[in-house]
Backbone as CSV, one residue per row, in Angstrom:
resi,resn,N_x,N_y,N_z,CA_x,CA_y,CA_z,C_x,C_y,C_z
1,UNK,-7.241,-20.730,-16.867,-5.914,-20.207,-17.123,-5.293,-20.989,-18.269
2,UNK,-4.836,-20.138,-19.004,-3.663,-20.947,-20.458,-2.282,-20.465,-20.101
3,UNK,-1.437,-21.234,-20.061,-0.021,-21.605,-20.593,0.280,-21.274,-21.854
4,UNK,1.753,-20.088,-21.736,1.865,-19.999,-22.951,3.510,-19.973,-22.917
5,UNK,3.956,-19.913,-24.113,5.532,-19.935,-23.726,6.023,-18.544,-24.519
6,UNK,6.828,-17.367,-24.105,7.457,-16.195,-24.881,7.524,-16.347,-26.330
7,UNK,7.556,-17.140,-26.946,7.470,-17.509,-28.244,6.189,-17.119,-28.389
8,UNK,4.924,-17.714,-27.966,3.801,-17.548,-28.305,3.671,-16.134,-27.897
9,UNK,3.855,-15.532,-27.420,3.625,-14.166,-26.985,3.870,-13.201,-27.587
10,UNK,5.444,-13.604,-28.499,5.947,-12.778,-29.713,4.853,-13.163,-30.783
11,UNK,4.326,-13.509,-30.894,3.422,-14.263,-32.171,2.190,-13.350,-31.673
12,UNK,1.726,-13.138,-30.471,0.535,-12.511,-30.227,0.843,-10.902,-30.190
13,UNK,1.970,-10.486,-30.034,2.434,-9.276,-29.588,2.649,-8.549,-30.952
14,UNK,2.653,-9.687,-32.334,3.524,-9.260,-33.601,1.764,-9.125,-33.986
15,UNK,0.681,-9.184,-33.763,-1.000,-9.118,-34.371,-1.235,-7.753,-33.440
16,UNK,-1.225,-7.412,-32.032,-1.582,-6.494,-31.106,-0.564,-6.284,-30.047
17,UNK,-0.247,-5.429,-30.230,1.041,-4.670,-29.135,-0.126,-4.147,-28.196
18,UNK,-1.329,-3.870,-27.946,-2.239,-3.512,-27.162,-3.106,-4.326,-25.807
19,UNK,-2.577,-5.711,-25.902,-3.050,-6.843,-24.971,-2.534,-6.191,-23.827
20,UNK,-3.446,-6.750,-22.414,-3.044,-6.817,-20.962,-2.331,-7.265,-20.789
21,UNK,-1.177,-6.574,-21.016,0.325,-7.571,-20.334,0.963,-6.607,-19.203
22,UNK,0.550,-7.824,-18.106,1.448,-7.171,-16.520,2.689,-7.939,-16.407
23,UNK,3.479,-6.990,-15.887,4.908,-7.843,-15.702,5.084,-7.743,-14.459
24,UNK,4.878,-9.160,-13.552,5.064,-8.896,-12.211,6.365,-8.665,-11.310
25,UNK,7.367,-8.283,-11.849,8.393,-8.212,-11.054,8.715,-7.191,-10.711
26,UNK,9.787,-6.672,-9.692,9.871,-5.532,-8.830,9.873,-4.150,-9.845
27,UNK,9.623,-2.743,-9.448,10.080,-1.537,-9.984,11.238,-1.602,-10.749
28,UNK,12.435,-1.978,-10.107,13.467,-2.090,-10.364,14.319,-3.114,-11.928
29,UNK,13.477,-4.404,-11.043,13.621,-5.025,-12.069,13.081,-5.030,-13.526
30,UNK,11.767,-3.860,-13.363,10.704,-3.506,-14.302,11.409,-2.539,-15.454
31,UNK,12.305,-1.446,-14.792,12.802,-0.569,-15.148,14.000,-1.090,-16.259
32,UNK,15.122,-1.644,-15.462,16.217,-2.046,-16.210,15.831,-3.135,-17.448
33,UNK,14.719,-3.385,-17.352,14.149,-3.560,-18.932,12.650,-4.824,-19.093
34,UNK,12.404,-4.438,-19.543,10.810,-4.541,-19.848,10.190,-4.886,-21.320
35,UNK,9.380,-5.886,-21.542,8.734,-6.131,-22.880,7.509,-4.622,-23.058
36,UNK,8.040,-4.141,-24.543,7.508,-2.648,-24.516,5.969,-2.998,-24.627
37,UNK,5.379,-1.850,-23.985,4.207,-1.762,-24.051,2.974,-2.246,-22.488
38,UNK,4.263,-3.396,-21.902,3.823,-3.677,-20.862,3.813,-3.011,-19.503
39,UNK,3.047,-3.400,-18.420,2.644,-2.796,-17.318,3.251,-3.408,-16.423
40,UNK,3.640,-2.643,-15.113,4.602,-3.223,-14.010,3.434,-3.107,-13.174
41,UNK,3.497,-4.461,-12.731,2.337,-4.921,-11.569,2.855,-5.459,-10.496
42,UNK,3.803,-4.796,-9.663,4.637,-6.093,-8.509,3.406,-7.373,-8.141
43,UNK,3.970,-8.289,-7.927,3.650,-9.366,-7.734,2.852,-8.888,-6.045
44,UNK,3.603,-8.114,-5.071,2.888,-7.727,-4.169,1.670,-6.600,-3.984
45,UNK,1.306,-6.137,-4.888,0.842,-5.500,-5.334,-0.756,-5.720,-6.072
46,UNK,-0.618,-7.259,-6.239,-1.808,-8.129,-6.951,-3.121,-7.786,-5.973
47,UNK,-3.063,-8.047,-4.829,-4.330,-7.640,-3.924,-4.855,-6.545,-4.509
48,UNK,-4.457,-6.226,-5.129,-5.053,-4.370,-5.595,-5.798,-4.521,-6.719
49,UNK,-5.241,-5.642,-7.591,-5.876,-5.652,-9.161,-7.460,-5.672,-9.287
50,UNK,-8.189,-4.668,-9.788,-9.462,-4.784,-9.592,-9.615,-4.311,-10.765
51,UNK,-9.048,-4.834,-12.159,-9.572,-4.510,-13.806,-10.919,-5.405,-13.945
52,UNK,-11.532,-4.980,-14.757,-12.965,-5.423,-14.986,-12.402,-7.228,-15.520
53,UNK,-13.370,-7.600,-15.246,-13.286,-9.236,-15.027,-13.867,-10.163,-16.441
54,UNK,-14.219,-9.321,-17.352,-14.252,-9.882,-18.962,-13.168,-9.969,-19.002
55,UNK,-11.931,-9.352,-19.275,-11.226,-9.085,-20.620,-9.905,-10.196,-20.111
56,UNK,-9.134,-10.598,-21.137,-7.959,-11.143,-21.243,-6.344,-10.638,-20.526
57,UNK,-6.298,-11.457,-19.230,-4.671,-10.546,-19.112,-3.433,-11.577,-19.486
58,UNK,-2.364,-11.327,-19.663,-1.326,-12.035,-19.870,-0.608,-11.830,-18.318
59,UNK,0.312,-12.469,-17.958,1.195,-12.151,-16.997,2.074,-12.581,-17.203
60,UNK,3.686,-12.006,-17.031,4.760,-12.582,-17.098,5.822,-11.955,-15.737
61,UNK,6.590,-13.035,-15.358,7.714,-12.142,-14.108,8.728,-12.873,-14.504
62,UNK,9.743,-12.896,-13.808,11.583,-13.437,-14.559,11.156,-15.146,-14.838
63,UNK,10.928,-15.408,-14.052,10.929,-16.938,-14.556,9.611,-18.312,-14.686
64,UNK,8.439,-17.342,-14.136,7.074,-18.130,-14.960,6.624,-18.510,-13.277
65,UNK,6.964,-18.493,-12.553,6.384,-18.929,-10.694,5.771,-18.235,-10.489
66,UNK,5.716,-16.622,-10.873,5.079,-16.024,-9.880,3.836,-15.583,-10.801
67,UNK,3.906,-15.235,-12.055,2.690,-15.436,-13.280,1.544,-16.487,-12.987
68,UNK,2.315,-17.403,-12.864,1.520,-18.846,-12.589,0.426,-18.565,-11.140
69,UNK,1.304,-18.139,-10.165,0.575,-17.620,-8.543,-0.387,-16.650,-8.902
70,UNK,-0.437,-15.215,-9.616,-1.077,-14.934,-9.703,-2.369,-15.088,-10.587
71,UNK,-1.922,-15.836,-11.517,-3.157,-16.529,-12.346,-4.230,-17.107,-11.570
72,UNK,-3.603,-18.074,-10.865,-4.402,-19.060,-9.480,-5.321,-18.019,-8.511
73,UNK,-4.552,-17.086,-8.138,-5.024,-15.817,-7.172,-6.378,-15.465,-8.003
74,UNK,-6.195,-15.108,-9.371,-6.842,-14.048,-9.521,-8.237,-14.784,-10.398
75,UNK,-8.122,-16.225,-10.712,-9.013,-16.893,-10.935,-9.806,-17.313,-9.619
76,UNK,-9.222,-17.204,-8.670,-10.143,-17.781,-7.426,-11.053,-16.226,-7.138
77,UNK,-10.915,-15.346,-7.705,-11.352,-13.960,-7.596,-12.322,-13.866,-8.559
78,UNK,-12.518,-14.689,-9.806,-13.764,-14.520,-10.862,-13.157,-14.596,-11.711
79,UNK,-11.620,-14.097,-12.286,-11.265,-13.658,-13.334,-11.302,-14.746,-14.472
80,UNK,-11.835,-15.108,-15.250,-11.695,-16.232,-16.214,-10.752,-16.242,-17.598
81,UNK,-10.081,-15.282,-18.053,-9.283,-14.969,-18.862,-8.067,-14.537,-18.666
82,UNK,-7.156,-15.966,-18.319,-5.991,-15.451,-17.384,-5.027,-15.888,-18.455
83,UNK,-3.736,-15.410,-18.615,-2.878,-16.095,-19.556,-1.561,-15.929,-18.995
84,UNK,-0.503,-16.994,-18.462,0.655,-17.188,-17.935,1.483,-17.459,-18.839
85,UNK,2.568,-16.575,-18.776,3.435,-16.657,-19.941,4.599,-17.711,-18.936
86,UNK,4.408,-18.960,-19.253,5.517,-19.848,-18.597,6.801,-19.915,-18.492
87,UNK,7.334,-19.163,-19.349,9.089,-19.260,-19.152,9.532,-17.973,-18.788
88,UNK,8.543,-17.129,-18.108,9.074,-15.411,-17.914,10.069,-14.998,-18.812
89,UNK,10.576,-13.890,-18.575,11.435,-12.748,-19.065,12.448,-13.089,-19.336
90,UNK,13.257,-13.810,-18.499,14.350,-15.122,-19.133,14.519,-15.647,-20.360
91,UNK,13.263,-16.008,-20.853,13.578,-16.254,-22.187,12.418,-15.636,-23.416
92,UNK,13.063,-14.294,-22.758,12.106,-13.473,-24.030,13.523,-13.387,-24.511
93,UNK,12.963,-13.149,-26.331,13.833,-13.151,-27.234,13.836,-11.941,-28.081
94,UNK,12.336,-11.025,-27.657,12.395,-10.008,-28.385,12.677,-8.422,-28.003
95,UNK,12.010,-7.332,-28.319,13.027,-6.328,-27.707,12.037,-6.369,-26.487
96,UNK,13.141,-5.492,-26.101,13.094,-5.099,-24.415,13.568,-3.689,-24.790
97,UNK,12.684,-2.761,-23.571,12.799,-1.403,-22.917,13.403,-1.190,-22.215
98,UNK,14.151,-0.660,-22.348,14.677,0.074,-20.617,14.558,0.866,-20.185
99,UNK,14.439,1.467,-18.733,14.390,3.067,-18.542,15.172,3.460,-17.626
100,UNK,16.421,2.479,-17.163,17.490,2.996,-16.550,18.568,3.253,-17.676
């Protein structure tokens, strides 16, 4: 697993808007606004994740705890290309979606 901070993410997001980025926080909270392009994965919901086990995911939820949990989860599962965006959604600086 790598640590990364929203900064770095804008930097990766400004090369490929196309990366695995799950945003683990509720529907709700997913809705009223969201880094574009990304996927709403509730955090309860992780038992389910069964994407093929090469490729690179990012994770981010409001404040970097629960990214971090599922990184741990999903590396004890095989996954070797995990990426935790540490300061969650809190301190993203760039646009955001909404769909409420």
């Amino acid at each position: 697993m790598i640590n990364i901070t929203t900064n770095q993410l804008a930097e990766i997001l400004a090369k490929d808007s196309t990366i695995n980025l799950y945003d683990l926080r509720t529907p709700i909270e997913f809705l009223s606004g969201h880094i574009p392009d990304s996927h709403n994965l509730p955090f309860e919901e992780l038992k389910y994740f069964n994407d093929p086990k090469n490729e690179t995911y990012y994770f981010i939820c409001r404040s970097g705890d629960l990214s971090y949990y599922a990184c741990q989860t999903l590396k004890s599962k095989g996954y070797k290309h995990l990426i935790n965006i540490n300061d969650g959604i809190l301190n993203w600086k760039g646009k955001i979606q909404s769909l409420t």
